[in-house]
Amino acid sequence: MSMPHDNIPDPFQLEGSDEDTTSESESEHSGPLQRSAVAGGIPPRRPTASRSTSGLQSPIPQDVPLGSPAPGPHPGILPLPGSRVPSGSVDGRALPVLPQTSGEQDVPALFLPGLVAPSLFLPIPNTDQLATLLNKYIAPEVRPVRDLSGTWQHVDLHSLVMTNSWRALARMARDRLVDAPADDLPLIFDLWYLRLSSLVRLRLHNQASAECTNLFNVLFAIQPEMIQNYVLDTVLPFELEVMFARTKYWSGDPYGYLDELYALIAKSKKRSRAAQVGSADEEMWKERAVRVGLIMASQLLEMKDHTAAAALLLPLCRTPPPGSDQPGPSPALLSSIARLYLDAGDIDSAQTLIRRVADDPTCDETTKEVNRALLASAKLDWATAVDELEKAIAREPDNALVANNLAVALLSVGRVDEGIRHMEAALGTSPSVVGNVEPFLFNLATLYELRTAASYDKKCELLLEVAKWAGDGLRATCLKLPPV
């Protein structure tokens, strides 16, 4: 899908009160994406209950960072020449928890036992990719134990999250859901979001899609229709609507996913215009529209439609008029869009944004140095890239992102051993964080292969170290050890 700039919907322009709720003016000027979503006007987004749970296996990698100003999972991580970094979210981040309004109405007494029925849930498989590799490559006496039971009763929620124990969190959510009172809808929906997010982090996308569809089928069956509308429009958390839109992606329909996201943007813009000016509701719906726009930009970037992704993000780069109390674009956002242009091969546009970041007194020096290094690498000036990244790593020796980029730059000038030392030092400094970053691990394993033909022992050592710290859901293929 390739769309010119003029045909991209602008989710960030929320003020035009002369737009009516059916977005007729947008449909006149919309491109192919908008027309498929707004034909006949967009009502408030209401998913249909006729979606099938069959054919849910998606050929597309799932974990695009959602809700992050960065258009990719880690835009500053460079792939090794001739290698393919595994797609996906390097930090395993799931869908963002979008804020709820502080002024929502009190929920009337509703009793919905169908939302907590045990038949809505599927069993979680007791399998783990790392455990399979450990059984094959590591001797039993030194093999670290990995808990696949999902036991949660004796551990607090914070500890489960910090240790990436998504299997235990998913089971906790299910156990608490089936015991939850059927009239406590806020608690029920919070537990549902925890359950689905944990399944996503476990990469059980088919199961997450099936259970999410089960949930919405129950919601669509609520009678009378007035109560159904109230639950869907007022009580249902917005993040669950985003999750339901995601099922299109998991079923292998990226264009349908874009249409669902655009419908959510239209709903957010409509609700923002309907809210009282200056109220918390207005700001909340504006923020939701922006966040869904960022999700859409991430999806377009994954589809290699850099033009459309840049057109969606560029409105956020506009400098506020003189005398305005509105903050300007953040250096992080400008850097992310500049890296998007570099990925698309538009060096001139990237250089313009990088200069804006360099002139920003609020931006830290490490970000500026990384930007200059990425620009130099795009021009194949690897010596300059190494110089800039060595300055950054001297300032922040535990920065895994800088260490990864420096290793790639050093590889390009033939200093492989030095690059490996930097990456191993970063892994040793923050193993619980770096040990869950799949592109970093993939690059390190590739450097082992490039340094020597006898890379087997080094990759086994890497597996042993990662297994001590990595949580549930890590794709073991990043270690480049065959499971069979």
Short mmCIF file of C-alpha atoms in Angstrom, two decimals:
data_model
loop_
_atom_site.label_atom_id
_atom_site.label_comp_id
_atom_site.label_asym_id
_atom_site.label_seq_id
_atom_site.Cartn_x
_atom_site.Cartn_y
_atom_site.Cartn_z
CA MET A 1 0.00 0.00 0.00
CA SER A 2 1.51 3.30 -0.97
CA MET A 3 -0.29 6.54 -0.32
CA PRO A 4 0.72 10.10 -1.14
CA HIS A 5 1.03 12.56 1.74
CA ASP A 6 -2.19 14.36 0.91
CA ASN A 7 -4.22 11.18 1.25
CA ILE A 8 -3.21 10.28 4.79
CA PRO A 9 -5.78 10.82 7.57
CA ASP A 10 -4.59 13.26 10.20
CA PRO A 11 -5.49 11.84 13.61
CA PHE A 12 -3.73 14.71 15.35
CA GLN A 13 -5.95 17.49 13.99
CA LEU A 14 -8.78 17.37 16.50
CA GLU A 15 -10.03 20.92 16.75
CA GLY A 16 -12.09 21.43 13.59
CA SER A 17 -15.58 21.75 15.01
CA ASP A 18 -17.11 22.28 11.59
CA GLU A 19 -16.60 18.57 10.81
CA ASP A 20 -19.75 16.61 11.34
CA THR A 21 -19.79 13.24 13.04
CA THR A 22 -19.94 11.27 9.80
CA SER A 23 -16.64 12.79 8.53
CA GLU A 24 -18.18 13.58 5.15
CA SER A 25 -15.56 16.22 4.40
CA GLU A 26 -12.82 13.70 5.12
CA SER A 27 -14.35 11.13 2.79
CA GLU A 28 -14.24 13.61 -0.08
CA HIS A 29 -10.49 14.00 0.26
CA SER A 30 -9.54 10.62 1.66
CA GLY A 31 -7.20 8.14 0.06
CA PRO A 32 -7.82 4.40 -0.37
CA LEU A 33 -7.35 3.72 3.33
CA GLN A 34 -9.89 6.26 4.52
CA ARG A 35 -12.47 5.52 1.88
CA SER A 36 -12.64 1.89 2.87
CA ALA A 37 -13.26 2.96 6.46
CA VAL A 38 -15.54 5.95 6.02
CA ALA A 39 -17.78 4.92 3.17
CA GLY A 40 -21.20 6.07 4.17
CA GLY A 41 -19.79 7.82 7.23
CA ILE A 42 -18.20 6.35 10.34
CA PRO A 43 -20.48 5.72 13.28
CA PRO A 44 -18.96 5.30 16.72
CA ARG A 45 -16.83 2.21 16.35
CA ARG A 46 -18.86 -0.95 16.97
CA PRO A 47 -17.14 -4.23 16.05
CA THR A 48 -19.34 -6.88 14.56
CA ALA A 49 -19.96 -10.14 16.28
CA SER A 50 -19.60 -12.16 13.10
CA ARG A 51 -15.82 -12.39 13.17
CA SER A 52 -14.57 -15.93 12.90
CA THR A 53 -11.86 -17.35 15.11
CA SER A 54 -10.73 -19.65 12.33
CA GLY A 55 -7.60 -18.95 10.33
CA LEU A 56 -6.07 -16.90 13.12
CA GLN A 57 -2.47 -17.87 12.38
CA SER A 58 -0.87 -14.68 11.11
CA PRO A 59 2.18 -14.75 8.85
CA ILE A 60 3.03 -11.26 10.07
CA PRO A 61 5.25 -10.74 13.12
CA GLN A 62 3.08 -9.43 15.90
CA ASP A 63 4.87 -7.33 18.39
CA VAL A 64 5.04 -3.90 16.86
CA PRO A 65 5.60 -1.37 19.56
CA LEU A 66 2.25 0.24 20.12
CA GLY A 67 1.70 3.62 21.47
CA SER A 68 5.43 4.46 21.32
CA PRO A 69 6.56 7.66 19.72
CA ALA A 70 9.23 5.58 18.07
CA PRO A 71 7.78 4.21 14.81
CA GLY A 72 9.67 0.94 15.15
CA PRO A 73 10.46 -1.35 18.08
CA HIS A 74 13.93 0.14 18.54
CA PRO A 75 14.63 2.54 15.65
CA GLY A 76 18.22 3.04 16.78
CA ILE A 77 19.14 -0.66 16.59
CA LEU A 78 20.92 -1.39 13.34
CA PRO A 79 20.71 -4.84 11.71
CA LEU A 80 23.98 -6.48 10.89
CA PRO A 81 24.89 -6.35 7.20
CA GLY A 82 23.63 -9.47 5.49
CA SER A 83 21.60 -10.53 8.51
CA ARG A 84 17.94 -10.30 9.35
CA VAL A 85 17.03 -9.16 12.82
CA PRO A 86 13.94 -11.03 14.06
CA SER A 87 10.89 -8.83 13.78
CA GLY A 88 8.96 -8.02 16.90
CA SER A 89 9.01 -5.94 19.98
CA VAL A 90 12.39 -6.15 21.66
CA ASP A 91 10.99 -5.24 25.02
CA GLY A 92 7.90 -7.44 24.63
CA ARG A 93 5.73 -4.44 25.22
CA ALA A 94 2.00 -5.11 24.76
CA LEU A 95 -0.74 -2.70 23.91
CA PRO A 96 -0.61 0.59 25.86
CA VAL A 97 -2.94 1.11 28.79
CA LEU A 98 -4.76 4.25 27.73
CA PRO A 99 -5.98 6.51 30.53
CA GLN A 100 -9.53 6.44 31.71
CA THR A 101 -11.48 9.60 32.36
CA SER A 102 -11.72 10.77 35.91
CA GLY A 103 -15.25 11.95 35.34
CA GLU A 104 -16.95 8.77 34.14
CA GLN A 105 -20.47 8.19 35.32
CA ASP A 106 -21.23 5.73 38.07
CA VAL A 107 -21.91 2.29 36.66
CA PRO A 108 -25.50 1.16 37.25
CA ALA A 109 -26.13 -2.27 38.72
CA LEU A 110 -25.55 -4.75 35.89
CA PHE A 111 -25.28 -8.52 36.35
CA LEU A 112 -23.42 -10.17 33.46
CA PRO A 113 -22.36 -13.72 34.42
CA GLY A 114 -21.44 -14.49 30.80
CA LEU A 115 -18.31 -12.35 31.16
CA VAL A 116 -16.84 -14.66 33.81
CA ALA A 117 -17.85 -18.03 32.38
CA PRO A 118 -14.97 -20.55 32.46
CA SER A 119 -15.85 -21.69 28.92
CA LEU A 120 -14.52 -18.38 27.54
CA PHE A 121 -10.92 -19.37 28.29
CA LEU A 122 -8.52 -21.81 26.68
CA PRO A 123 -5.76 -23.72 28.50
CA ILE A 124 -2.27 -22.22 28.35
CA PRO A 125 0.33 -24.68 26.99
CA ASN A 126 3.18 -25.57 29.34
CA THR A 127 5.84 -25.06 26.70
CA ASP A 128 8.83 -22.74 26.57
CA GLN A 129 11.29 -22.26 23.71
CA LEU A 130 14.20 -21.62 26.03
CA ALA A 131 13.47 -24.77 28.04
CA THR A 132 13.62 -26.79 24.81
CA LEU A 133 17.04 -25.37 23.96
CA LEU A 134 18.30 -25.90 27.52
CA ASN A 135 17.30 -29.56 27.42
CA LYS A 136 19.22 -30.04 24.18
CA TYR A 137 22.37 -27.97 24.68
CA ILE A 138 22.99 -27.57 28.43
CA ALA A 139 24.02 -30.35 30.84
CA PRO A 140 21.45 -31.05 33.59
CA GLU A 141 23.81 -30.16 36.45
CA VAL A 142 24.29 -26.57 35.21
CA ARG A 143 20.90 -26.10 33.59
CA PRO A 144 18.87 -23.27 35.23
CA VAL A 145 15.36 -24.20 36.29
CA ARG A 146 12.54 -22.46 34.45
CA ASP A 147 9.13 -22.39 36.11
CA LEU A 148 6.47 -23.38 33.57
CA SER A 149 3.75 -24.09 36.12
CA GLY A 150 2.33 -20.56 36.13
CA THR A 151 1.91 -20.58 39.92
CA TRP A 152 0.96 -17.12 41.14
CA GLN A 153 -0.64 -17.55 44.56
CA HIS A 154 2.49 -16.77 46.60
CA VAL A 155 3.90 -13.91 44.51
CA ASP A 156 2.71 -10.31 44.37
CA LEU A 157 1.62 -8.66 41.14
CA HIS A 158 4.58 -6.26 40.96
CA SER A 159 7.10 -9.10 41.19
CA LEU A 160 5.34 -11.05 38.45
CA VAL A 161 5.46 -8.05 36.11
CA MET A 162 9.09 -7.20 36.86
CA THR A 163 10.19 -10.81 36.20
CA ASN A 164 8.17 -11.09 32.96
CA SER A 165 6.13 -13.96 34.42
CA TRP A 166 3.37 -13.65 31.84
CA ARG A 167 2.20 -17.25 32.16
CA ALA A 168 1.54 -16.76 35.87
CA LEU A 169 -0.17 -13.41 35.21
CA ALA A 170 -2.43 -14.94 32.57
CA ARG A 171 -3.47 -17.72 34.92
CA MET A 172 -3.98 -15.31 37.79
CA ALA A 173 -6.28 -13.18 35.64
CA ARG A 174 -8.29 -16.24 34.58
CA ASP A 175 -8.60 -17.59 38.15
CA ARG A 176 -9.71 -14.23 39.51
CA LEU A 177 -12.13 -13.70 36.63
CA VAL A 178 -14.07 -16.91 37.18
CA ASP A 179 -14.40 -16.01 40.87
CA ALA A 180 -15.21 -12.32 40.31
CA PRO A 181 -18.70 -11.01 41.12
CA ALA A 182 -20.66 -10.71 37.88
CA ASP A 183 -21.81 -7.19 38.75
CA ASP A 184 -18.30 -5.69 39.19
CA LEU A 185 -17.73 -4.67 35.57
CA PRO A 186 -14.67 -2.42 36.13
CA LEU A 187 -12.84 -5.27 37.88
CA ILE A 188 -13.93 -7.77 35.24
CA PHE A 189 -12.70 -5.63 32.35
CA ASP A 190 -9.38 -4.89 34.10
CA LEU A 191 -8.78 -8.60 34.58
CA TRP A 192 -9.73 -9.30 30.96
CA TYR A 193 -7.17 -6.78 29.75
CA LEU A 194 -4.51 -8.33 32.00
CA ARG A 195 -5.38 -11.79 30.65
CA LEU A 196 -5.24 -10.80 26.98
CA SER A 197 -2.09 -8.69 27.36
CA SER A 198 -0.31 -11.57 29.08
CA LEU A 199 -1.28 -13.95 26.26
CA VAL A 200 0.13 -11.46 23.75
CA ARG A 201 3.38 -11.24 25.69
CA LEU A 202 3.52 -15.05 25.63
CA ARG A 203 3.10 -14.82 21.83
CA LEU A 204 -0.04 -16.92 22.01
CA HIS A 205 -1.71 -14.74 19.41
CA ASN A 206 -4.23 -17.30 18.21
CA GLN A 207 -5.40 -17.90 21.76
CA ALA A 208 -5.55 -14.18 22.54
CA SER A 209 -7.60 -13.60 19.40
CA ALA A 210 -10.01 -16.43 20.21
CA GLU A 211 -10.56 -15.33 23.81
CA CYS A 212 -10.94 -11.67 22.81
CA THR A 213 -13.56 -12.67 20.25
CA ASN A 214 -15.36 -14.73 22.92
CA LEU A 215 -15.46 -11.69 25.18
CA PHE A 216 -16.95 -9.42 22.53
CA ASN A 217 -19.46 -12.03 21.43
CA VAL A 218 -20.80 -11.98 24.99
CA LEU A 219 -20.92 -8.19 24.93
CA PHE A 220 -22.80 -8.11 21.63
CA ALA A 221 -25.38 -10.54 23.02
CA ILE A 222 -26.38 -8.24 25.88
CA GLN A 223 -30.08 -7.41 25.87
CA PRO A 224 -31.86 -5.02 25.77
CA GLU A 225 -29.92 -3.04 23.18
CA MET A 226 -29.98 0.08 25.33
CA ILE A 227 -27.95 -1.70 28.03
CA GLN A 228 -25.59 -3.12 25.39
CA ASN A 229 -24.95 0.36 24.01
CA TYR A 230 -24.33 1.69 27.50
CA VAL A 231 -21.77 -1.03 28.29
CA LEU A 232 -19.94 -0.70 24.97
CA ASP A 233 -19.89 3.10 24.89
CA THR A 234 -19.42 3.94 28.56
CA VAL A 235 -18.13 1.02 30.63
CA LEU A 236 -15.90 -0.92 28.22
CA PRO A 237 -12.26 0.28 28.48
CA PHE A 238 -10.83 1.79 25.33
CA GLU A 239 -7.77 -0.46 25.50
CA LEU A 240 -9.99 -3.51 25.02
CA GLU A 241 -11.39 -1.93 21.86
CA VAL A 242 -7.81 -1.52 20.63
CA MET A 243 -7.14 -5.14 21.53
CA PHE A 244 -10.20 -6.26 19.57
CA ALA A 245 -9.03 -4.28 16.55
CA ARG A 246 -5.74 -6.13 16.85
CA THR A 247 -7.46 -9.44 16.11
CA LYS A 248 -7.60 -8.35 12.45
CA TYR A 249 -3.81 -8.20 12.47
CA TRP A 250 -3.45 -11.60 14.12
CA SER A 251 -5.75 -13.11 11.48
CA GLY A 252 -3.41 -11.90 8.71
CA ASP A 253 -5.43 -8.90 7.52
CA PRO A 254 -3.17 -5.82 7.91
CA TYR A 255 -5.37 -3.59 5.74
CA GLY A 256 -8.44 -4.53 7.74
CA TYR A 257 -6.43 -3.70 10.85
CA LEU A 258 -5.70 -0.22 9.45
CA ASP A 259 -9.42 0.29 8.81
CA GLU A 260 -10.22 -0.69 12.40
CA LEU A 261 -7.62 1.74 13.71
CA TYR A 262 -8.99 4.54 11.56
CA ALA A 263 -12.46 3.86 12.92
CA LEU A 264 -11.09 4.19 16.46
CA ILE A 265 -9.45 7.50 15.51
CA ALA A 266 -12.77 8.74 14.10
CA LYS A 267 -14.55 7.73 17.31
CA SER A 268 -11.95 9.50 19.44
CA LYS A 269 -12.20 12.69 17.39
CA LYS A 270 -15.98 12.65 17.58
CA ARG A 271 -15.97 12.13 21.36
CA SER A 272 -13.37 14.88 21.78
CA ARG A 273 -15.51 17.36 19.86
CA ALA A 274 -18.56 16.36 21.89
CA ALA A 275 -16.80 16.89 25.24
CA GLN A 276 -16.78 20.17 27.08
CA VAL A 277 -13.97 22.46 25.95
CA GLY A 278 -11.03 22.25 28.31
CA SER A 279 -12.42 19.28 30.21
CA ALA A 280 -10.52 16.14 31.18
CA ASP A 281 -12.69 14.15 28.77
CA GLU A 282 -11.64 16.31 25.83
CA GLU A 283 -7.94 15.90 26.63
CA MET A 284 -8.36 12.16 27.18
CA TRP A 285 -10.00 11.56 23.80
CA LYS A 286 -7.40 13.75 22.07
CA GLU A 287 -4.64 11.67 23.59
CA ARG A 288 -6.37 8.47 22.52
CA ALA A 289 -6.61 9.68 18.93
CA VAL A 290 -2.90 10.51 18.94
CA ARG A 291 -1.94 7.16 20.42
CA VAL A 292 -4.00 5.19 17.93
CA GLY A 293 -2.41 7.29 15.18
CA LEU A 294 0.99 6.18 16.45
CA ILE A 295 -0.16 2.56 16.38
CA MET A 296 -1.25 3.08 12.77
CA ALA A 297 2.13 4.62 11.91
CA SER A 298 3.89 1.59 13.40
CA GLN A 299 1.76 -0.74 11.29
CA LEU A 300 2.45 1.25 8.13
CA LEU A 301 6.15 1.13 8.89
CA GLU A 302 6.00 -2.64 9.26
CA MET A 303 4.26 -2.78 5.89
CA LYS A 304 7.22 -0.77 4.46
CA ASP A 305 4.94 2.15 3.59
CA HIS A 306 7.36 4.78 4.87
CA THR A 307 5.63 7.63 3.02
CA ALA A 308 2.30 7.05 4.75
CA ALA A 309 3.95 6.49 8.14
CA ALA A 310 5.91 9.73 7.85
CA ALA A 311 2.79 11.62 6.76
CA LEU A 312 0.99 10.43 9.88
CA LEU A 313 3.82 11.49 12.19
CA LEU A 314 4.78 14.79 10.57
CA PRO A 315 1.89 16.77 12.14
CA LEU A 316 3.54 16.14 15.49
CA CYS A 317 6.70 17.88 14.24
CA ARG A 318 5.02 21.22 13.65
CA THR A 319 6.54 24.03 15.63
CA PRO A 320 3.90 25.90 17.71
CA PRO A 321 3.31 29.54 16.71
CA PRO A 322 5.30 32.24 18.51
CA GLY A 323 3.80 33.17 21.86
CA SER A 324 1.95 29.87 22.15
CA ASP A 325 2.09 28.02 25.45
CA GLN A 326 2.01 24.67 23.62
CA PRO A 327 5.24 22.64 23.88
CA GLY A 328 7.15 21.93 20.70
CA PRO A 329 7.89 18.44 19.39
CA SER A 330 10.13 16.40 21.66
CA PRO A 331 13.67 15.49 20.58
CA ALA A 332 12.78 11.81 20.95
CA LEU A 333 9.91 12.15 18.47
CA LEU A 334 11.99 14.14 15.98
CA SER A 335 14.77 11.55 16.26
CA SER A 336 12.33 8.71 15.65
CA ILE A 337 10.94 10.31 12.50
CA ALA A 338 14.47 11.08 11.30
CA ARG A 339 15.34 7.39 11.67
CA LEU A 340 12.19 6.52 9.76
CA TYR A 341 13.43 8.71 6.89
CA LEU A 342 16.84 7.02 7.06
CA ASP A 343 15.17 3.64 6.80
CA ALA A 344 13.29 4.88 3.73
CA GLY A 345 16.48 6.27 2.16
CA ASP A 346 15.45 9.94 2.39
CA ILE A 347 18.72 11.25 3.83
CA ASP A 348 17.99 14.95 3.19
CA SER A 349 14.74 14.93 5.19
CA ALA A 350 16.41 12.96 7.97
CA GLN A 351 19.30 15.41 8.10
CA THR A 352 16.91 18.34 8.48
CA LEU A 353 15.25 16.78 11.52
CA ILE A 354 18.57 15.72 13.03
CA ARG A 355 19.73 19.33 12.83
CA ARG A 356 16.60 20.42 14.70
CA VAL A 357 17.41 17.92 17.44
CA ALA A 358 21.02 19.10 17.60
CA ASP A 359 19.84 22.69 18.08
CA ASP A 360 17.46 21.73 20.91
CA PRO A 361 19.06 22.67 24.26
CA THR A 362 16.78 20.22 26.12
CA CYS A 363 18.10 17.17 24.22
CA ASP A 364 20.77 15.05 25.89
CA GLU A 365 24.15 14.61 24.21
CA THR A 366 23.80 10.83 23.82
CA THR A 367 20.73 11.22 21.62
CA LYS A 368 22.52 13.77 19.47
CA GLU A 369 25.57 11.54 19.08
CA VAL A 370 23.47 8.50 18.18
CA ASN A 371 21.58 10.56 15.59
CA ARG A 372 24.83 11.75 14.00
CA ALA A 373 26.15 8.18 13.99
CA LEU A 374 23.04 6.84 12.27
CA LEU A 375 23.21 9.61 9.67
CA ALA A 376 26.88 8.82 9.05
CA SER A 377 26.15 5.10 8.71
CA ALA A 378 23.44 5.86 6.14
CA LYS A 379 26.13 7.69 4.15
CA LEU A 380 28.48 4.68 4.66
CA ASP A 381 30.82 6.90 6.69
CA TRP A 382 31.54 4.21 9.28
CA ALA A 383 34.58 5.92 10.78
CA THR A 384 32.48 8.91 11.81
CA ALA A 385 29.77 6.59 13.13
CA VAL A 386 32.33 4.77 15.31
CA ASP A 387 33.69 8.06 16.67
CA GLU A 388 30.25 9.35 17.63
CA LEU A 389 29.17 6.07 19.24
CA GLU A 390 32.42 5.75 21.20
CA LYS A 391 31.68 9.15 22.72
CA ALA A 392 28.19 7.97 23.65
CA ILE A 393 29.35 4.64 25.15
CA ALA A 394 32.00 6.46 27.22
CA ARG A 395 29.22 8.58 28.73
CA GLU A 396 26.76 5.68 29.21
CA PRO A 397 28.67 2.38 29.32
CA ASP A 398 25.55 0.44 30.32
CA ASN A 399 23.45 1.68 27.37
CA ALA A 400 22.63 -1.50 25.42
CA LEU A 401 21.26 0.41 22.44
CA VAL A 402 24.50 2.35 22.00
CA ALA A 403 26.57 -0.80 22.53
CA ASN A 404 24.59 -2.61 19.84
CA ASN A 405 24.98 0.19 17.30
CA LEU A 406 28.66 0.55 18.11
CA ALA A 407 29.20 -3.18 17.54
CA VAL A 408 27.58 -2.91 14.12
CA ALA A 409 29.72 0.08 13.21
CA LEU A 410 32.88 -1.66 14.43
CA LEU A 411 31.96 -4.72 12.34
CA SER A 412 31.83 -2.50 9.26
CA VAL A 413 35.42 -1.35 9.88
CA GLY A 414 36.66 -4.87 10.65
CA ARG A 415 36.91 -4.63 14.47
CA VAL A 416 34.66 -7.58 15.32
CA ASP A 417 36.30 -8.57 18.62
CA GLU A 418 35.96 -5.05 20.00
CA GLY A 419 32.29 -4.97 19.10
CA ILE A 420 31.70 -8.28 20.89
CA ARG A 421 33.39 -6.94 24.03
CA HIS A 422 31.08 -3.93 24.10
CA MET A 423 27.97 -6.10 23.71
CA GLU A 424 29.07 -8.62 26.34
CA ALA A 425 29.79 -5.78 28.76
CA ALA A 426 26.28 -4.37 28.24
CA LEU A 427 24.76 -7.82 28.81
CA GLY A 428 26.76 -8.31 31.98
CA THR A 429 25.77 -4.88 33.32
CA SER A 430 21.99 -5.24 32.85
CA PRO A 431 21.22 -8.92 32.18
CA SER A 432 17.57 -8.72 33.27
CA VAL A 433 16.92 -5.99 30.69
CA VAL A 434 19.32 -6.78 27.85
CA GLY A 435 18.60 -10.50 28.18
CA ASN A 436 15.07 -9.87 26.90
CA VAL A 437 16.09 -7.71 23.88
CA GLU A 438 15.87 -10.07 20.92
CA PRO A 439 17.65 -7.98 18.23
CA PHE A 440 20.57 -7.42 20.63
CA LEU A 441 20.89 -11.16 21.27
CA PHE A 442 20.54 -11.93 17.56
CA ASN A 443 23.32 -9.48 16.68
CA LEU A 444 25.62 -10.87 19.38
CA ALA A 445 25.05 -14.45 18.18
CA THR A 446 25.79 -13.32 14.61
CA LEU A 447 29.04 -11.68 15.68
CA TYR A 448 30.08 -14.96 17.32
CA GLU A 449 29.47 -16.71 14.01
CA LEU A 450 31.46 -14.10 12.07
CA ARG A 451 34.43 -14.21 14.43
CA THR A 452 34.99 -17.95 14.28
CA ALA A 453 33.54 -21.10 12.83
CA ALA A 454 33.57 -22.59 16.34
CA SER A 455 30.77 -20.32 17.59
CA TYR A 456 28.76 -23.19 19.09
CA ASP A 457 30.30 -22.92 22.58
CA LYS A 458 29.86 -19.14 22.74
CA LYS A 459 26.21 -19.37 21.74
CA CYS A 460 25.64 -22.06 24.37
CA GLU A 461 27.17 -19.75 26.97
CA LEU A 462 24.85 -17.00 25.76
CA LEU A 463 21.86 -19.36 26.05
CA LEU A 464 22.85 -20.22 29.62
CA GLU A 465 23.13 -16.56 30.62
CA VAL A 466 19.88 -15.53 28.93
CA ALA A 467 17.96 -18.42 30.49
CA LYS A 468 18.84 -17.13 33.97
CA TRP A 469 17.18 -13.76 33.34
CA ALA A 470 14.73 -13.97 30.44
CA GLY A 471 11.05 -14.19 31.26
CA ASP A 472 8.23 -15.87 29.39
CA GLY A 473 7.69 -15.25 25.69
CA LEU A 474 11.27 -14.73 24.47
CA ARG A 475 11.73 -16.03 20.92
CA ALA A 476 14.62 -18.43 21.26
CA THR A 477 15.38 -18.21 17.52
CA CYS A 478 17.29 -15.00 18.26
CA LEU A 479 20.06 -17.17 19.76
CA LYS A 480 20.54 -18.94 16.41
CA LEU A 481 20.58 -22.41 17.95
CA PRO A 482 18.38 -24.97 16.16
CA PRO A 483 15.83 -26.53 18.54
CA VAL A 484 16.00 -29.94 16.83
#
